[in-house]
PDB file of C-alpha atoms and ligand atoms in Angstrom:
ATOM      1  CA  MET J1066     130.137 156.319  88.419  1.00 50.00           C
ATOM      2  CA  SER J1067     126.957 154.219  88.602  1.00 52.00           C
ATOM      3  CA  THR J1068     126.346 152.229  91.779  1.00 55.00           C
ATOM      4  CA  ASP J1069     123.596 150.148  90.150  1.00 60.00           C
ATOM      5  CA  ALA J1070     124.035 146.389  90.385  1.00 63.00           C
ATOM      6  CA  PRO J1071     125.006 144.851  87.049  1.00 63.00           C
ATOM      7  CA  ALA J1072     122.063 143.601  85.000  1.00 69.00           C
ATOM      8  CA  SER J1073     121.796 139.867  85.369  1.00 82.00           C
ATOM      9  CA  ARG J1074     119.657 137.039  84.168  1.00 90.00           C
ATOM     10  CA  PRO J1075     116.747 136.032  86.461  1.00 95.00           C
ATOM     11  CA  LEU J1076     117.692 133.745  89.346  1.00 95.00           C
ATOM     12  CA  PRO J1077     116.060 130.578  87.917  1.00 96.00           C
ATOM     13  CA  ALA J1078     118.008 131.119  84.674  1.00 96.00           C
ATOM     14  CA  ARG J1079     121.294 131.608  86.561  1.00 96.00           C
ATOM     15  CA  ILE J1080     120.636 128.453  88.597  1.00 96.00           C
ATOM     16  CA  ALA J1081     120.041 126.611  85.308  1.00 96.00           C
ATOM     17  CA  ASP J1082     123.359 128.073  84.079  1.00 96.00           C
ATOM     18  CA  GLY J1083     125.003 126.642  87.204  1.00 96.00           C
ATOM     19  CA  LEU J1084     123.415 123.244  86.640  1.00 97.00           C
ATOM     20  CA  ALA J1085     124.726 123.328  83.070  1.00 97.00           C
ATOM     21  CA  ARG J1086     128.244 123.903  84.439  1.00 97.00           C
ATOM     22  CA  ILE J1087     127.798 120.917  86.739  1.00 97.00           C
ATOM     23  CA  ALA J1088     126.453 118.872  83.818  1.00 95.00           C
ATOM     24  CA  THR J1089     129.723 119.572  81.992  1.00 96.00           C
ATOM     25  CA  ALA J1090     131.684 118.025  84.866  1.00 96.00           C
ATOM     26  CA  MET J1091     129.229 115.128  85.007  1.00 93.00           C
ATOM     27  CA  ARG J1092     129.703 114.396  81.314  1.00 92.00           C
ATOM     28  CA  ALA J1093     133.466 114.233  81.898  1.00 93.00           C
ATOM     29  CA  ASP J1094     132.827 111.896  84.843  1.00 93.00           C
ATOM     30  CA  GLU J1095     130.607 109.731  82.621  1.00 90.00           C
ATOM     31  CA  TRP J1096     133.333 109.472  79.965  1.00 91.00           C
ATOM     32  CA  GLN J1097     135.881 108.554  82.628  1.00 91.00           C
ATOM     33  CA  ALA J1098     133.631 105.864  84.158  1.00 90.00           C
ATOM     34  CA  ALA J1099     132.675 104.524  80.718  1.00 91.00           C
ATOM     35  CA  GLU J1100     136.320 104.279  79.646  1.00 90.00           C
ATOM     36  CA  VAL J1101     136.974 101.980  82.622  1.00 85.00           C
ATOM     37  CA  GLY J1102     134.825  99.405  80.877  1.00 85.00           C
ATOM     38  CA  GLY J1103     135.623 100.318  77.278  1.00 91.00           C
ATOM     39  CA  LEU J1104     132.118 101.724  76.774  1.00 94.00           C
ATOM     40  CA  THR J1105     130.585 104.964  75.571  1.00 94.00           C
ATOM     41  CA  PRO J1106     128.585 107.025  78.118  1.00 91.00           C
ATOM     42  CA  THR J1107     125.357 105.989  76.364  1.00 93.00           C
ATOM     43  CA  GLN J1108     126.276 102.296  76.667  1.00 95.00           C
ATOM     44  CA  LEU J1109     127.121 102.803  80.358  1.00 93.00           C
ATOM     45  CA  HIS J1110     123.778 104.504  80.921  1.00 91.00           C
ATOM     46  CA  VAL J1111     121.964 101.569  79.286  1.00 94.00           C
ATOM     47  CA  LEU J1112     123.893  99.134  81.457  1.00 94.00           C
ATOM     48  CA  ARG J1113     123.001 101.034  84.635  1.00 91.00           C
ATOM     49  CA  PHE J1114     119.371 101.266  83.596  1.00 91.00           C
ATOM     50  CA  VAL J1115     118.900  97.540  82.895  1.00 91.00           C
ATOM     51  CA  ALA J1116     120.923  96.611  86.024  1.00 91.00           C
ATOM     52  CA  GLY J1117     118.583  98.748  88.120  1.00 85.00           C
ATOM     53  CA  ARG J1118     115.560  96.797  86.821  1.00 82.00           C
ATOM     54  CA  ASP J1119     117.118  93.326  86.850  1.00 80.00           C
ATOM     55  CA  PRO J1120     115.656  90.686  86.559  1.00 80.00           C
ATOM     56  CA  VAL J1121     112.833  92.442  84.687  1.00 82.00           C
ATOM     57  CA  ALA J1122     113.646  92.703  80.971  1.00 87.00           C
ATOM     58  CA  MET J1123     113.505  96.281  79.667  1.00 89.00           C
ATOM     59  CA  ARG J1124     112.159  97.100  76.222  1.00 90.00           C
ATOM     60  CA  VAL J1125     114.044  99.353  73.812  1.00 92.00           C
ATOM     61  CA  LYS J1126     111.241 101.903  74.074  1.00 90.00           C
ATOM     62  CA  GLU J1127     111.669 102.140  77.877  1.00 88.00           C
ATOM     63  CA  ILE J1128     115.456 102.362  77.615  1.00 91.00           C
ATOM     64  CA  ALA J1129     115.241 105.107  74.970  1.00 91.00           C
ATOM     65  CA  ALA J1130     112.758 107.077  77.118  1.00 85.00           C
ATOM     66  CA  ASP J1131     115.015 106.912  80.161  1.00 82.00           C
ATOM     67  CA  LEU J1132     118.035 108.046  78.141  1.00 83.00           C
ATOM     68  CA  GLY J1133     116.083 110.745  76.334  1.00 82.00           C
ATOM     69  CA  VAL J1134     117.296 109.417  72.969  1.00 88.00           C
ATOM     70  CA  THR J1135     115.637 107.940  69.882  1.00 91.00           C
ATOM     71  CA  GLN J1136     114.934 104.215  69.700  1.00 92.00           C
ATOM     72  CA  PRO J1137     117.538 103.701  66.898  1.00 94.00           C
ATOM     73  CA  THR J1138     120.204 105.317  69.133  1.00 93.00           C
ATOM     74  CA  ALA J1139     119.205 103.091  72.052  1.00 94.00           C
ATOM     75  CA  THR J1140     119.193 100.048  69.748  1.00 94.00           C
ATOM     76  CA  ASP J1141     122.758 100.830  68.586  1.00 95.00           C
ATOM     77  CA  ALA J1142     123.962 101.017  72.207  1.00 96.00           C
ATOM     78  CA  ILE J1143     122.161  97.774  73.135  1.00 96.00           C
ATOM     79  CA  SER J1144     123.607  95.979  70.099  1.00 96.00           C
ATOM     80  CA  ALA J1145     127.144  97.082  71.031  1.00 96.00           C
ATOM     81  CA  LEU J1146     126.644  95.878  74.615  1.00 96.00           C
ATOM     82  CA  GLU J1147     125.227  92.590  73.346  1.00 96.00           C
ATOM     83  CA  ARG J1148     128.267  92.030  71.108  1.00 96.00           C
ATOM     84  CA  LYS J1149     130.500  92.587  74.152  1.00 95.00           C
ATOM     85  CA  GLY J1150     128.444  90.081  76.167  1.00 96.00           C
ATOM     86  CA  HIS J1151     127.206  92.612  78.762  1.00 96.00           C
ATOM     87  CA  VAL J1152     123.464  92.337  77.989  1.00 96.00           C
ATOM     88  CA  ARG J1153     121.195  89.752  76.414  1.00 94.00           C
ATOM     89  CA  ARG J1154     117.863  90.037  74.635  1.00 90.00           C
ATOM     90  CA  ALA J1155     115.031  87.749  75.652  1.00 82.00           C
ATOM     91  CA  ALA J1156     111.275  87.509  75.247  1.00 75.00           C
ATOM     92  CA  SER J1157     109.476  89.581  77.883  1.00 63.00           C
ATOM     93  CA  GLN J1158     107.701  87.557  80.582  1.00 63.00           C
ATOM     94  CA  ALA J1159     104.763  89.969  80.473  1.00 61.00           C
ATOM     95  CA  ASP J1160     104.408  89.900  76.690  1.00 63.00           C
ATOM     96  CA  ARG J1161     105.983  86.954  74.840  1.00 65.00           C
ATOM     97  CA  ARG J1162     105.839  88.913  71.558  1.00 66.00           C
ATOM     98  CA  ALA J1163     108.021  91.694  72.971  1.00 72.00           C
ATOM     99  CA  VAL J1164     111.779  91.465  73.319  1.00 82.00           C
ATOM    100  CA  GLY J1165     113.418  92.813  76.464  1.00 90.00           C
ATOM    101  CA  VAL J1166     117.003  93.465  77.515  1.00 94.00           C
ATOM    102  CA  THR J1167     118.645  92.128  80.695  1.00 93.00           C
ATOM    103  CA  ILE J1168     122.160  92.442  82.087  1.00 94.00           C
ATOM    104  CA  THR J1169     124.600  89.497  82.127  1.00 96.00           C
ATOM    105  CA  GLU J1170     127.146  88.497  84.795  1.00 95.00           C
ATOM    106  CA  SER J1171     129.824  90.134  82.645  1.00 95.00           C
ATOM    107  CA  GLY J1172     127.803  93.356  82.527  1.00 95.00           C
ATOM    108  CA  LEU J1173     127.331  93.370  86.307  1.00 94.00           C
ATOM    109  CA  ALA J1174     131.045  92.807  86.913  1.00 94.00           C
ATOM    110  CA  LEU J1175     131.911  95.651  84.562  1.00 93.00           C
ATOM    111  CA  LEU J1176     129.392  97.946  86.241  1.00 91.00           C
ATOM    112  CA  HIS J1177     130.971  97.333  89.637  1.00 90.00           C
ATOM    113  CA  ARG J1178     134.388  98.276  88.215  1.00 89.00           C
ATOM    114  CA  THR J1179     132.980 101.644  87.116  1.00 87.00           C
ATOM    115  CA  TYR J1180     131.851 102.323  90.718  1.00 82.00           C
ATOM    116  CA  ASP J1181     135.566 102.590  91.609  1.00 78.00           C
ATOM    117  CA  ALA J1182     135.680 105.853  89.609  1.00 75.00           C
ATOM    118  CA  PRO J1183     133.021 108.019  91.341  1.00 78.00           C
ATOM    119  CA  GLY J1184     134.282 111.191  89.636  1.00 89.00           C
ATOM    120  CA  ALA J1185     134.707 114.868  90.392  1.00 94.00           C
ATOM    121  CA  THR J1186     130.990 115.620  90.831  1.00 95.00           C
ATOM    122  CA  VAL J1187     130.530 113.170  93.709  1.00 94.00           C
ATOM    123  CA  ALA J1188     133.701 114.513  95.341  1.00 94.00           C
ATOM    124  CA  ALA J1189     132.450 118.100  94.991  1.00 96.00           C
ATOM    125  CA  VAL J1190     129.083 117.240  96.556  1.00 97.00           C
ATOM    126  CA  ALA J1191     130.855 115.353  99.360  1.00 95.00           C
ATOM    127  CA  GLY J1192     132.573 118.666 100.172  1.00 97.00           C
ATOM    128  CA  LEU J1193     129.244 120.122 101.340  1.00 97.00           C
ATOM    129  CA  ASP J1194     128.309 119.620 104.967  1.00 97.00           C
ATOM    130  CA  ARG J1195     125.521 117.258 105.971  1.00 95.00           C
ATOM    131  CA  ALA J1196     122.794 119.940 106.150  1.00 95.00           C
ATOM    132  CA  GLU J1197     123.832 121.407 102.793  1.00 97.00           C
ATOM    133  CA  GLN J1198     123.697 117.962 101.183  1.00 97.00           C
ATOM    134  CA  GLU J1199     120.199 117.377 102.556  1.00 96.00           C
ATOM    135  CA  ARG J1200     118.963 120.769 101.317  1.00 96.00           C
ATOM    136  CA  LEU J1201     120.494 120.160  97.894  1.00 97.00           C
ATOM    137  CA  LEU J1202     118.885 116.718  97.668  1.00 97.00           C
ATOM    138  CA  LEU J1203     115.483 118.169  98.600  1.00 96.00           C
ATOM    139  CA  SER J1204     115.832 120.961  96.021  1.00 97.00           C
ATOM    140  CA  LEU J1205     116.820 118.452  93.345  1.00 96.00           C
ATOM    141  CA  VAL J1206     113.826 116.246  94.210  1.00 96.00           C
ATOM    142  CA  LYS J1207     111.554 119.265  93.725  1.00 96.00           C
ATOM    143  CA  VAL J1208     113.119 120.236  90.398  1.00 96.00           C
ATOM    144  CA  ILE J1209     113.043 116.653  89.110  1.00 95.00           C
ATOM    145  CA  ARG J1210     109.418 116.311  90.228  1.00 94.00           C
ATOM    146  CA  ASN J1211     108.468 119.498  88.342  1.00 93.00           C
ATOM    147  CA  LEU J1212     110.203 118.176  85.212  1.00 93.00           C
ATOM    148  CA  GLN J1213     108.392 114.847  85.569  1.00 90.00           C
ATOM    149  CA  GLU J1214     104.954 116.339  86.140  1.00 89.00           C
ATOM    150  CA  THR J1215     105.300 118.609  83.093  1.00 92.00           C
ATOM    151  CA  GLY J1216     106.337 115.638  80.935  1.00 89.00           C
ATOM    152  CA  ALA J1217     109.889 116.884  80.303  1.00 89.00           C
ATOM    153  CA  ILE J1218     111.262 113.577  81.661  1.00 86.00           C
ATOM    154  CA  PRO J1219     109.551 110.252  82.505  1.00 83.00           C
ATOM    155  CA  ILE J1220     108.028 109.708  85.963  1.00 82.00           C
ATOM    156  CA  GLN J1221     110.073 107.053  87.682  1.00 75.00           C
ATOM    157  CA  ARG J1222     112.176 105.925  90.550  1.00 86.00           C
ATOM    158  CA  MET J1223     111.742 108.740  93.124  1.00 94.00           C
ATOM    159  CA  CYS J1224     110.116 108.394  96.547  1.00 97.00           C
ATOM    160  CA  ALA J1225     108.064 111.506  95.767  1.00 95.00           C
ATOM    161  CA  THR J1226     106.159 109.684  93.009  1.00 94.00           C
ATOM    162  CA  CYS J1227     106.084 106.222  94.590  1.00 96.00           C
ATOM    163  CA  ARG J1228     102.937 104.517  95.828  1.00 96.00           C
ATOM    164  CA  HIS J1229     104.894 103.189  98.833  1.00 98.00           C
ATOM    165  CA  PHE J1230     105.914 106.656 100.069  1.00 98.00           C
ATOM    166  CA  ARG J1231     104.273 107.979 103.276  1.00 97.00           C
ATOM    167  CA  PRO J1232     105.736 111.430 104.005  1.00 97.00           C
ATOM    168  CA  HIS J1233     105.802 112.906 107.513  1.00 97.00           C
ATOM    169  CA  VAL J1234     103.921 110.097 109.252  1.00 97.00           C
ATOM    170  CA  HIS J1235     106.398 109.693 112.145  1.00 97.00           C
ATOM    171  CA  ASP J1236     107.030 112.134 115.004  1.00 95.00           C
ATOM    172  CA  ASP J1237     110.779 111.555 114.895  1.00 95.00           C
ATOM    173  CA  ALA J1238     112.325 114.596 113.140  1.00 91.00           C
ATOM    174  CA  ALA J1239     115.312 112.508 112.009  1.00 93.00           C
ATOM    175  CA  THR J1240     113.153 109.864 110.310  1.00 96.00           C
ATOM    176  CA  PRO J1241     109.718 111.365 109.576  1.00 97.00           C
ATOM    177  CA  HIS J1242     108.965 109.415 106.378  1.00 98.00           C
ATOM    178  CA  HIS J1243     107.915 105.806 105.848  1.00 98.00           C
ATOM    179  CA  CYS J1244     108.522 103.358 103.022  1.00 98.00           C
ATOM    180  CA  ALA J1245     105.633 100.877 102.929  1.00 98.00           C
ATOM    181  CA  PHE J1246     107.604  98.555 100.642  1.00 97.00           C
ATOM    182  CA  VAL J1247     110.236  97.755 103.272  1.00 97.00           C
ATOM    183  CA  ASP J1248     107.977  98.913 106.148  1.00 98.00           C
ATOM    184  CA  ALA J1249     110.619 101.213 107.623  1.00 98.00           C
ATOM    185  CA  ALA J1250     110.994 104.850 108.655  1.00 98.00           C
ATOM    186  CA  PHE J1251     113.601 107.006 106.961  1.00 97.00           C
ATOM    187  CA  GLY J1252     114.893 110.548 106.926  1.00 96.00           C
ATOM    188  CA  PRO J1253     115.400 113.368 104.397  1.00 95.00           C
ATOM    189  CA  ARG J1254     118.934 112.334 103.495  1.00 94.00           C
ATOM    190  CA  ASP J1255     117.665 108.858 102.502  1.00 96.00           C
ATOM    191  CA  LEU J1256     115.139 110.104  99.934  1.00 97.00           C
ATOM    192  CA  ARG J1257     115.687 108.048  96.780  1.00 95.00           C
ATOM    193  CA  VAL J1258     115.878 109.384  93.247  1.00 94.00           C
ATOM    194  CA  ASP J1259     116.635 106.027  91.593  1.00 88.00           C
ATOM    195  CA  CYS J1260     114.964 103.226  93.557  1.00 91.00           C
ATOM    196  CA  ARG J1261     114.480  99.836  91.905  1.00 83.00           C
ATOM    197  CA  GLU J1262     111.459  99.101  94.120  1.00 89.00           C
ATOM    198  CA  HIS J1263     109.676 102.268  93.000  1.00 91.00           C
ATOM    199  CA  GLU J1264     106.114 101.854  91.758  1.00 91.00           C
ATOM    200  CA  THR J1265     104.429 104.914  90.283  1.00 92.00           C
ATOM    201  CA  ALA J1266     101.395 106.114  92.244  1.00 95.00           C
ATOM    202  CA  ASP J1267      98.298 107.191  90.342  1.00 94.00           C
ATOM    203  CA  PRO J1268      98.008 110.948  89.630  1.00 93.00           C
ATOM    204  CA  ALA J1269      95.609 111.671  92.519  1.00 95.00           C
ATOM    205  CA  ALA J1270      97.778 109.812  95.028  1.00 96.00           C
ATOM    206  CA  ARG J1271     100.915 111.509  93.673  1.00 94.00           C
ATOM    207  CA  ALA J1272      99.354 114.933  94.130  1.00 94.00           C
ATOM    208  CA  ALA J1273      98.192 114.146  97.683  1.00 96.00           C
ATOM    209  CA  THR J1274     101.572 112.663  98.624  1.00 96.00           C
ATOM    210  CA  TRP J1275     103.392 115.681  97.225  1.00 96.00           C
ATOM    211  CA  THR J1276     101.203 118.106  99.191  1.00 96.00           C
ATOM    212  CA  ALA J1277     101.853 116.157 102.392  1.00 96.00           C
ATOM    213  CA  PHE J1278     105.562 116.010 101.617  1.00 96.00           C
ATOM    214  CA  VAL J1279     106.155 119.718 100.960  1.00 94.00           C
ATOM    215  CA  ASN J1280     103.842 120.937 103.715  1.00 91.00           C
ATOM    216  CA  GLY J1281     105.388 118.671 106.342  1.00 84.00           C
TER     217      GLY J1281
HETATM  218  S1  SF4 U2576     109.971 101.747  97.404  1.00 93.67           S
HETATM  219 FE1  SF4 U2576     111.774 103.033  96.996  1.00 93.67          FE
HETATM  220  S2  SF4 U2576     110.961 104.845  95.955  1.00 93.67           S
HETATM  221 FE2  SF4 U2576     109.235 103.811  96.961  1.00 93.67          FE
HETATM  222  S3  SF4 U2576     109.055 104.840  98.976  1.00 93.67           S
HETATM  223 FE3  SF4 U2576     110.325 103.000  99.236  1.00 93.67          FE
HETATM  224  S4  SF4 U2576     112.453 103.774  99.042  1.00 93.67           S
HETATM  225 FE4  SF4 U2576     111.094 105.345  98.146  1.00 93.67          FE
END
């Protein structure tokens, strides 16, 4: 009888397989949260996206890019939300010829109701201990950053790509990083992956910040 280990896919591929399993649970969570407000997951995603940028009006092109869908698909979701009174379209302050989308009071109230259904994925992550959660967050930041830098997803909203991020500038091991926007120190577990105050650093600054971040 052979004692060889069974042939298996390379580790990165098996990790991707694991992430796909988690994505399945997350899609179920999304459906559950969306049903709370009588929305589809795409409509809920649009609502979260525009709420995170409020009061800045988001263009259809930006919404579609964040969702990873075509502009007609994003437009359908926006139109449905508009009919339900959860978003409104208005001329952009930056460009009066462009139309942007903002969330309404009704949309905000609905969004807060969906927060009452955090879902199975959040519960599963909460089952990890504090150190495991921090390591997982750091690994996710690195994977997301790689996807962003290769153009697979848009660069946005993470400390690692933000012009206000100052990694490892404090001696305190619990809070080594600094956010120049709020002028405060923070620690690894407070790294943001969806910060509304994020402003994308230029490529040279992003590269330098990343080197400082990963090298400690
Ligand atoms: S503004 Fe937000 S994304 Fe930027 S460093 Fe501060 S917390 Fe991080």
